[in-house]
Structures are given as C-alpha cells and as structure tokens.
Amino acid sequence: MTLSLWGTPDKWHYTSLGGVEDLREAIIHADLSPVQLSRMPSVGTLALAEFGGLGFSTGAIGGKINISGPLSADCITLGTGLYFPPGCRQWQHDVETGSLAIFMPGDVHDALYVAGAMYAAVTLSFERLEQVAADLEVSINIRKLGGSGIYGGRLAPGLFARMQHLFQEVHTSGRPSGDAAGALLFGLVTHFGTAPAITSSPSCPPIYGSVLSRAREYIHEHASESMSVADIAKAAGTSPRTLHRAFRTLLDETHIPMSTRCAWPACGRISSATPRQKTAWRRSRTVGA
C-alpha cells in the first residue's frame, strides 16, 4: 500500500549512527536520553520522514541501548517491533518481534534494545489519526483504548512480513520508500481500530524504578564529569549494592554506565574511533572470546 491518500514524502532523513548520541531523535522530533550499555560501538541506521501531518521513524540498532524520554508533547505514536531479539524490553516488560505499542502525548518511553533490534513507528495528532482512520473506513478511538502500553494481537502475517522486507530495504539501501510507510500506517491504524486489549502498562518495581530514574538523571546531568558508582548511588539515594541490583533487574546489566556514551570508560574512545581502529577492536574481541 502506498501513501497516495495522504501525499508523498518531501524528504527523508537517513542517518548512519556514529555514536549513541545520534539516537536522541530515535523518534522524529523527540529529544530522548540514550545510554549505551554494551562494549560494542553504537552502530545502526535511522530513517525519519514527515509529510501530510504524519511523522515516520524507523531504527536498526546494533548494540545494547537504553533509550528513555517522552516521544511527543502533543501527538500520539503507534509503533511495532519489526525485529526484537530476546532481551528487548519496553517499560521493563519483555517485548518480541511483532509487539505493538501506543505512546500517548507526554508519556515517557523507556526501552531496552539489544543488537539486531529494528522498530518502526508513526507519530500524528489525534485529529490526523481520526482522518486517516476515516479514509481507511476504520472506527478508532485511541483515547478509550487504555493509554500508553503494549497491546495484544499481531498484524496479519502477510502484511507484517511485507513490512519487515520493506523496512529492511530502508536500512540496507538508504532509500526509504512510501510503500514502507504506507504499509506501516495501514497496518497500525487498522489493527488499533479493532480495539485490542492492553496487556502491559508503563510500570516497574517501585523501589528499583525510582532508583534507576534518579541514577539515570544524575548520569545525564554530569555526563562530562568524572563519577564513581558511589557518586551515582548517593545521588540516587541508595547504596551501591542496591544500585547494581536495580540495573541488573531492570536493564539486565551488571555494569553501571559512567556516561551517556557507554557503560565502560573504554567505549567512549571506541565510539569515536576510526573504522580501522574499530575493526582491530572487534578482531581483538573475537580472538579473546
């Protein structure tokens, strides 16, 4: 399906990730807080487009990344995991390939992606959503569905397989297509028009959740400064032991990130290394494995 009903993209923005900072706009117009949690450099691609009151975003992630923050102050975002390997989480809940989610205006997105993850999303106003639904002869009332959360059901297998193929081409060729955006919009709007049940809402263990939130805020505010685990734990109002438990429980991570670039000091250097240096580093990791 193409976007002939709603127009065509004036311009796509395609980015090859040079570091975790490039994921601040993992969703179009968002200002997110990404934290690299793996030793491997942040690699992958992003493609963003906006036209006809519709914003499209897709990302292919090549590392273990935690991304948090609101996606939009006044628009709704509908999204799906095109490829979610084991270990991916949304709001501390496990998600898998084909998972579907709604992000309401102002609500915080909190995701954990692992290498190989790929997502696609559309962002639009409530009014534009109703117009698109009417064009597709679908009755939809997102406000009554249950708010931000992970929703049950899956897209039709044939349509979803086509979306996977189209967006895979987006990330390998660097030429996003209206067909990919059209298939995504059609699939998500028609699915949520069936009023699926919400299966998981934004939540996390109350103690660990608040500890992680305060720790992450401190790390971002002091990203350019030297800090220790004890400093982060003190800012989070807890002990180093509890801080480690929070990261292990919620992010499946045993190391505490000392910056927004990476959980290990050496990774900051790797993220800005030359291609030759990165190749040598990868080979050293393979030999030592």
Short mmCIF file of C-alpha atoms in Angstrom, two decimals:
data_model
loop_
_atom_site.label_atom_id
_atom_site.label_comp_id
_atom_site.label_asym_id
_atom_site.label_seq_id
_atom_site.Cartn_x
_atom_site.Cartn_y
_atom_site.Cartn_z
CA MET A 1 0.00 0.00 0.00
CA THR A 2 1.31 3.47 -0.88
CA LEU A 3 0.58 6.83 0.71
CA SER A 4 -1.39 8.15 -2.26
CA LEU A 5 -4.32 9.03 0.01
CA TRP A 6 -2.20 11.29 2.22
CA GLY A 7 0.61 12.58 -0.01
CA THR A 8 4.23 11.61 -0.57
CA PRO A 9 7.39 12.39 1.40
CA ASP A 10 9.11 15.66 0.50
CA LYS A 11 12.36 14.49 2.04
CA TRP A 12 13.63 11.54 4.04
CA HIS A 13 16.44 11.92 6.54
CA TYR A 14 18.70 8.89 6.65
CA THR A 15 21.43 8.60 9.29
CA SER A 16 24.15 6.03 9.80
CA LEU A 17 24.75 6.02 13.54
CA GLY A 18 28.15 7.33 14.53
CA GLY A 19 27.53 7.13 18.26
CA VAL A 20 24.81 6.68 20.85
CA GLU A 21 24.11 10.44 20.78
CA ASP A 22 22.55 10.02 17.33
CA LEU A 23 19.68 8.16 18.99
CA ARG A 24 18.41 11.27 20.75
CA GLU A 25 15.94 11.55 17.87
CA ALA A 26 15.20 7.84 17.57
CA ILE A 27 11.60 9.00 17.00
CA ILE A 28 11.02 12.07 14.85
CA HIS A 29 11.12 15.36 16.81
CA ALA A 30 11.77 13.56 20.12
CA ASP A 31 14.59 14.57 22.46
CA LEU A 32 15.43 11.28 24.11
CA SER A 33 18.14 10.19 26.53
CA PRO A 34 20.12 7.22 25.15
CA VAL A 35 22.65 5.28 27.21
CA GLN A 36 24.98 2.72 25.66
CA LEU A 37 25.20 -0.46 27.72
CA SER A 38 27.39 -2.69 25.55
CA ARG A 39 31.10 -2.79 24.89
CA MET A 40 30.46 -2.70 21.16
CA PRO A 41 30.31 0.73 19.50
CA SER A 42 26.83 2.08 18.76
CA VAL A 43 26.11 1.23 15.14
CA GLY A 44 22.96 1.06 13.06
CA THR A 45 20.76 3.34 11.00
CA LEU A 46 17.85 5.73 11.43
CA ALA A 47 15.38 6.94 8.81
CA LEU A 48 12.88 9.74 9.50
CA ALA A 49 10.25 11.38 7.30
CA GLU A 50 7.44 13.87 7.76
CA PHE A 51 4.66 14.82 5.39
CA GLY A 52 0.92 15.33 5.38
CA GLY A 53 0.78 15.62 9.16
CA LEU A 54 2.43 12.21 9.53
CA GLY A 55 5.84 11.52 11.06
CA PHE A 56 7.58 8.21 10.33
CA SER A 57 10.54 6.77 12.22
CA THR A 58 12.47 3.54 11.91
CA GLY A 59 15.69 2.43 13.54
CA ALA A 60 18.01 -0.56 13.29
CA ILE A 61 20.06 -0.93 16.47
CA GLY A 62 23.48 -2.56 16.56
CA GLY A 63 24.19 -2.59 20.28
CA LYS A 64 22.65 -2.75 23.73
CA ILE A 65 20.99 0.63 24.28
CA ASN A 66 18.62 2.09 26.86
CA ILE A 67 16.50 4.96 25.49
CA SER A 68 14.13 6.97 27.65
CA GLY A 69 12.05 10.14 27.49
CA PRO A 70 8.74 11.40 26.06
CA LEU A 71 8.25 10.88 22.32
CA SER A 72 5.95 13.86 21.76
CA ALA A 73 4.29 16.52 23.88
CA ASP A 74 1.09 16.71 21.84
CA CYS A 75 0.98 13.82 19.36
CA ILE A 76 0.37 10.10 19.67
CA THR A 77 2.86 7.49 18.46
CA LEU A 78 1.94 3.99 17.26
CA GLY A 79 4.79 1.52 16.88
CA THR A 80 5.81 -2.06 16.30
CA GLY A 81 8.90 -4.20 16.74
CA LEU A 82 9.90 -5.43 13.28
CA TYR A 83 12.71 -7.49 14.81
CA PHE A 84 13.04 -7.73 18.58
CA PRO A 85 15.60 -10.36 19.66
CA PRO A 86 15.32 -11.79 23.19
CA GLY A 87 16.31 -9.19 25.77
CA CYS A 88 14.37 -6.24 24.33
CA ARG A 89 12.07 -4.52 26.82
CA GLN A 90 9.57 -1.68 26.89
CA TRP A 91 8.69 -0.13 30.26
CA GLN A 92 10.58 -3.06 31.85
CA HIS A 93 8.30 -5.60 30.15
CA ASP A 94 9.70 -8.14 27.70
CA VAL A 95 8.73 -7.48 24.08
CA GLU A 96 9.19 -9.61 20.99
CA THR A 97 9.06 -9.37 17.23
CA GLY A 98 5.59 -8.17 16.28
CA SER A 99 4.84 -6.46 19.60
CA LEU A 100 2.61 -3.38 19.24
CA ALA A 101 2.55 -0.28 21.43
CA ILE A 102 0.90 3.10 21.86
CA PHE A 103 2.71 6.12 23.30
CA MET A 104 0.40 8.91 24.42
CA PRO A 105 1.48 12.58 24.39
CA GLY A 106 3.89 13.40 27.21
CA ASP A 107 4.21 9.81 28.45
CA VAL A 108 7.75 8.53 28.93
CA HIS A 109 9.16 5.98 26.52
CA ASP A 110 11.60 3.64 28.28
CA ALA A 111 13.08 0.94 26.09
CA LEU A 112 15.95 -1.50 26.21
CA TYR A 113 17.19 -2.59 22.78
CA VAL A 114 19.76 -5.26 22.01
CA ALA A 115 21.80 -5.77 18.86
CA GLY A 116 19.60 -6.70 15.93
CA ALA A 117 16.53 -4.78 17.09
CA MET A 118 14.52 -2.89 14.48
CA TYR A 119 11.41 -0.80 15.06
CA ALA A 120 9.04 1.37 13.05
CA ALA A 121 6.58 4.00 14.27
CA VAL A 122 4.21 6.69 13.08
CA THR A 123 3.55 9.90 15.03
CA LEU A 124 0.49 12.05 14.40
CA SER A 125 -2.14 14.19 16.11
CA PHE A 126 -5.40 12.72 17.37
CA GLU A 127 -7.26 14.66 14.68
CA ARG A 128 -4.98 13.36 11.91
CA LEU A 129 -5.37 9.83 13.22
CA GLU A 130 -9.15 10.11 13.02
CA GLN A 131 -8.87 11.43 9.45
CA VAL A 132 -6.63 8.55 8.39
CA ALA A 133 -8.94 6.05 10.07
CA ALA A 134 -11.92 7.52 8.24
CA ASP A 135 -10.05 7.24 4.91
CA LEU A 136 -9.46 3.57 5.69
CA GLU A 137 -13.08 3.14 6.80
CA VAL A 138 -11.95 2.21 10.29
CA SER A 139 -13.57 3.38 13.51
CA ILE A 140 -10.92 4.23 16.07
CA ASN A 141 -10.93 5.94 19.46
CA ILE A 142 -7.41 5.78 20.87
CA ARG A 143 -8.42 7.74 23.98
CA LYS A 144 -10.62 4.83 25.07
CA LEU A 145 -8.13 2.04 24.37
CA GLY A 146 -6.26 2.28 27.66
CA GLY A 147 -3.47 4.80 27.15
CA SER A 148 0.22 4.15 26.70
CA GLY A 149 1.17 0.50 26.79
CA ILE A 150 1.85 -2.73 24.96
CA TYR A 151 -1.21 -4.12 23.23
CA GLY A 152 -2.35 -7.61 22.38
CA GLY A 153 -2.75 -9.15 18.96
CA ARG A 154 -0.50 -9.08 15.94
CA LEU A 155 -0.67 -7.66 12.44
CA ALA A 156 -1.72 -10.01 9.66
CA PRO A 157 1.27 -12.30 8.91
CA GLY A 158 1.42 -11.40 5.22
CA LEU A 159 1.31 -7.66 5.88
CA PHE A 160 3.86 -7.88 8.69
CA ALA A 161 6.27 -9.92 6.55
CA ARG A 162 5.98 -7.29 3.82
CA MET A 163 6.69 -4.52 6.34
CA GLN A 164 9.77 -6.38 7.56
CA HIS A 165 11.02 -6.71 3.98
CA LEU A 166 10.33 -3.07 3.07
CA PHE A 167 11.95 -1.62 6.18
CA GLN A 168 14.91 -3.98 5.88
CA GLU A 169 15.46 -2.44 2.45
CA VAL A 170 15.20 1.01 4.01
CA HIS A 171 18.12 0.25 6.30
CA THR A 172 20.27 -1.58 3.77
CA SER A 173 19.74 0.67 0.74
CA GLY A 174 19.34 4.05 2.43
CA ARG A 175 16.33 4.76 0.24
CA PRO A 176 13.17 4.81 2.38
CA SER A 177 10.01 4.28 0.37
CA GLY A 178 6.42 5.41 0.56
CA ASP A 179 5.42 1.75 0.31
CA ALA A 180 7.09 1.01 3.66
CA ALA A 181 5.43 3.99 5.33
CA GLY A 182 2.08 3.18 3.76
CA ALA A 183 2.16 -0.44 4.89
CA LEU A 184 3.07 0.66 8.43
CA LEU A 185 0.31 3.26 8.62
CA PHE A 186 -2.31 0.90 7.20
CA GLY A 187 -1.31 -1.97 9.48
CA LEU A 188 -1.19 0.02 12.71
CA VAL A 189 -4.35 2.07 12.19
CA THR A 190 -6.46 -0.90 11.11
CA HIS A 191 -5.14 -3.02 13.99
CA PHE A 192 -5.84 -0.46 16.69
CA GLY A 193 -9.22 0.11 15.10
CA THR A 194 -10.15 -3.37 16.34
CA ALA A 195 -9.76 -2.10 19.94
CA PRO A 196 -7.18 -4.66 21.13
CA ALA A 197 -6.73 -5.12 24.86
CA ILE A 198 -3.78 -3.52 26.61
CA THR A 199 -1.51 -6.19 28.08
CA SER A 200 1.21 -4.15 29.82
CA SER A 201 1.21 -0.57 31.07
CA PRO A 202 4.24 1.62 31.85
CA SER A 203 5.41 0.31 35.20
CA CYS A 204 8.40 -1.13 37.01
CA PRO A 205 9.22 -2.25 40.56
CA PRO A 206 8.62 0.89 42.66
CA ILE A 207 11.93 0.89 44.54
CA TYR A 208 14.22 -0.12 41.68
CA GLY A 209 12.28 2.04 39.23
CA SER A 210 12.83 5.23 41.22
CA VAL A 211 16.48 4.32 41.87
CA LEU A 212 17.10 3.79 38.16
CA SER A 213 15.32 7.03 37.26
CA ARG A 214 17.38 9.12 39.71
CA ALA A 215 20.63 7.41 38.69
CA ARG A 216 19.96 7.98 35.01
CA GLU A 217 19.13 11.64 35.63
CA TYR A 218 22.37 12.13 37.56
CA ILE A 219 24.44 10.44 34.83
CA HIS A 220 22.95 12.68 32.14
CA GLU A 221 23.38 15.87 34.17
CA HIS A 222 27.03 15.06 34.94
CA ALA A 223 27.97 13.33 31.69
CA SER A 224 31.07 15.49 31.20
CA GLU A 225 32.35 14.94 34.74
CA SER A 226 34.23 12.12 36.41
CA MET A 227 31.97 9.99 38.60
CA SER A 228 32.05 6.76 40.55
CA VAL A 229 29.44 4.15 41.37
CA ALA A 230 29.37 5.57 44.90
CA ASP A 231 28.60 9.05 43.49
CA ILE A 232 25.73 7.69 41.40
CA ALA A 233 24.35 5.64 44.28
CA LYS A 234 24.44 8.65 46.60
CA ALA A 235 22.60 10.80 44.05
CA ALA A 236 20.02 8.03 43.65
CA GLY A 237 19.52 7.87 47.41
CA THR A 238 20.61 4.27 47.75
CA SER A 239 23.60 2.00 48.30
CA PRO A 240 25.97 0.81 45.56
CA ARG A 241 24.67 -2.72 46.10
CA THR A 242 21.04 -1.71 45.55
CA LEU A 243 22.07 0.38 42.56
CA HIS A 244 23.70 -2.68 40.98
CA ARG A 245 20.56 -4.71 41.68
CA ALA A 246 18.38 -2.06 40.02
CA PHE A 247 20.48 -2.09 36.84
CA ARG A 248 20.63 -5.88 36.82
CA THR A 249 16.88 -6.30 37.42
CA LEU A 250 15.55 -3.61 35.09
CA LEU A 251 18.20 -3.44 32.37
CA ASP A 252 19.75 -6.91 32.65
CA GLU A 253 23.02 -5.06 33.10
CA THR A 254 25.69 -5.72 35.73
CA HIS A 255 27.82 -2.66 34.91
CA ILE A 256 26.81 0.89 35.82
CA PRO A 257 27.24 3.38 32.93
CA MET A 258 29.58 6.23 33.81
CA SER A 259 28.41 8.41 30.92
CA THR A 260 25.66 8.65 28.34
CA ARG A 261 28.07 7.24 25.78
CA CYS A 262 28.78 3.84 27.27
CA ALA A 263 28.80 1.70 30.36
CA TRP A 264 32.56 1.16 30.10
CA PRO A 265 35.11 4.00 30.02
CA ALA A 266 36.88 2.48 27.01
CA CYS A 267 33.71 2.58 24.94
CA GLY A 268 33.77 6.35 24.76
CA ARG A 269 37.02 6.07 22.87
CA ILE A 270 35.72 3.25 20.68
CA SER A 271 32.59 5.20 19.69
CA SER A 272 34.78 7.94 18.21
CA ALA A 273 37.42 5.60 16.78
CA THR A 274 38.30 5.34 13.12
CA PRO A 275 36.91 2.41 11.06
CA ARG A 276 40.37 0.81 11.13
CA GLN A 277 40.52 1.09 14.93
CA LYS A 278 37.02 -0.36 15.28
CA THR A 279 37.96 -3.32 13.06
CA ALA A 280 41.06 -4.01 15.14
CA TRP A 281 39.00 -3.78 18.32
CA ARG A 282 36.39 -6.24 17.01
CA ARG A 283 39.13 -8.69 16.00
CA SER A 284 40.70 -8.48 19.44
CA ARG A 285 37.32 -9.27 21.00
CA THR A 286 36.88 -12.28 18.67
CA VAL A 287 40.32 -13.65 19.48
CA GLY A 288 39.75 -13.20 23.18
CA ALA A 289 36.27 -14.73 23.19
#
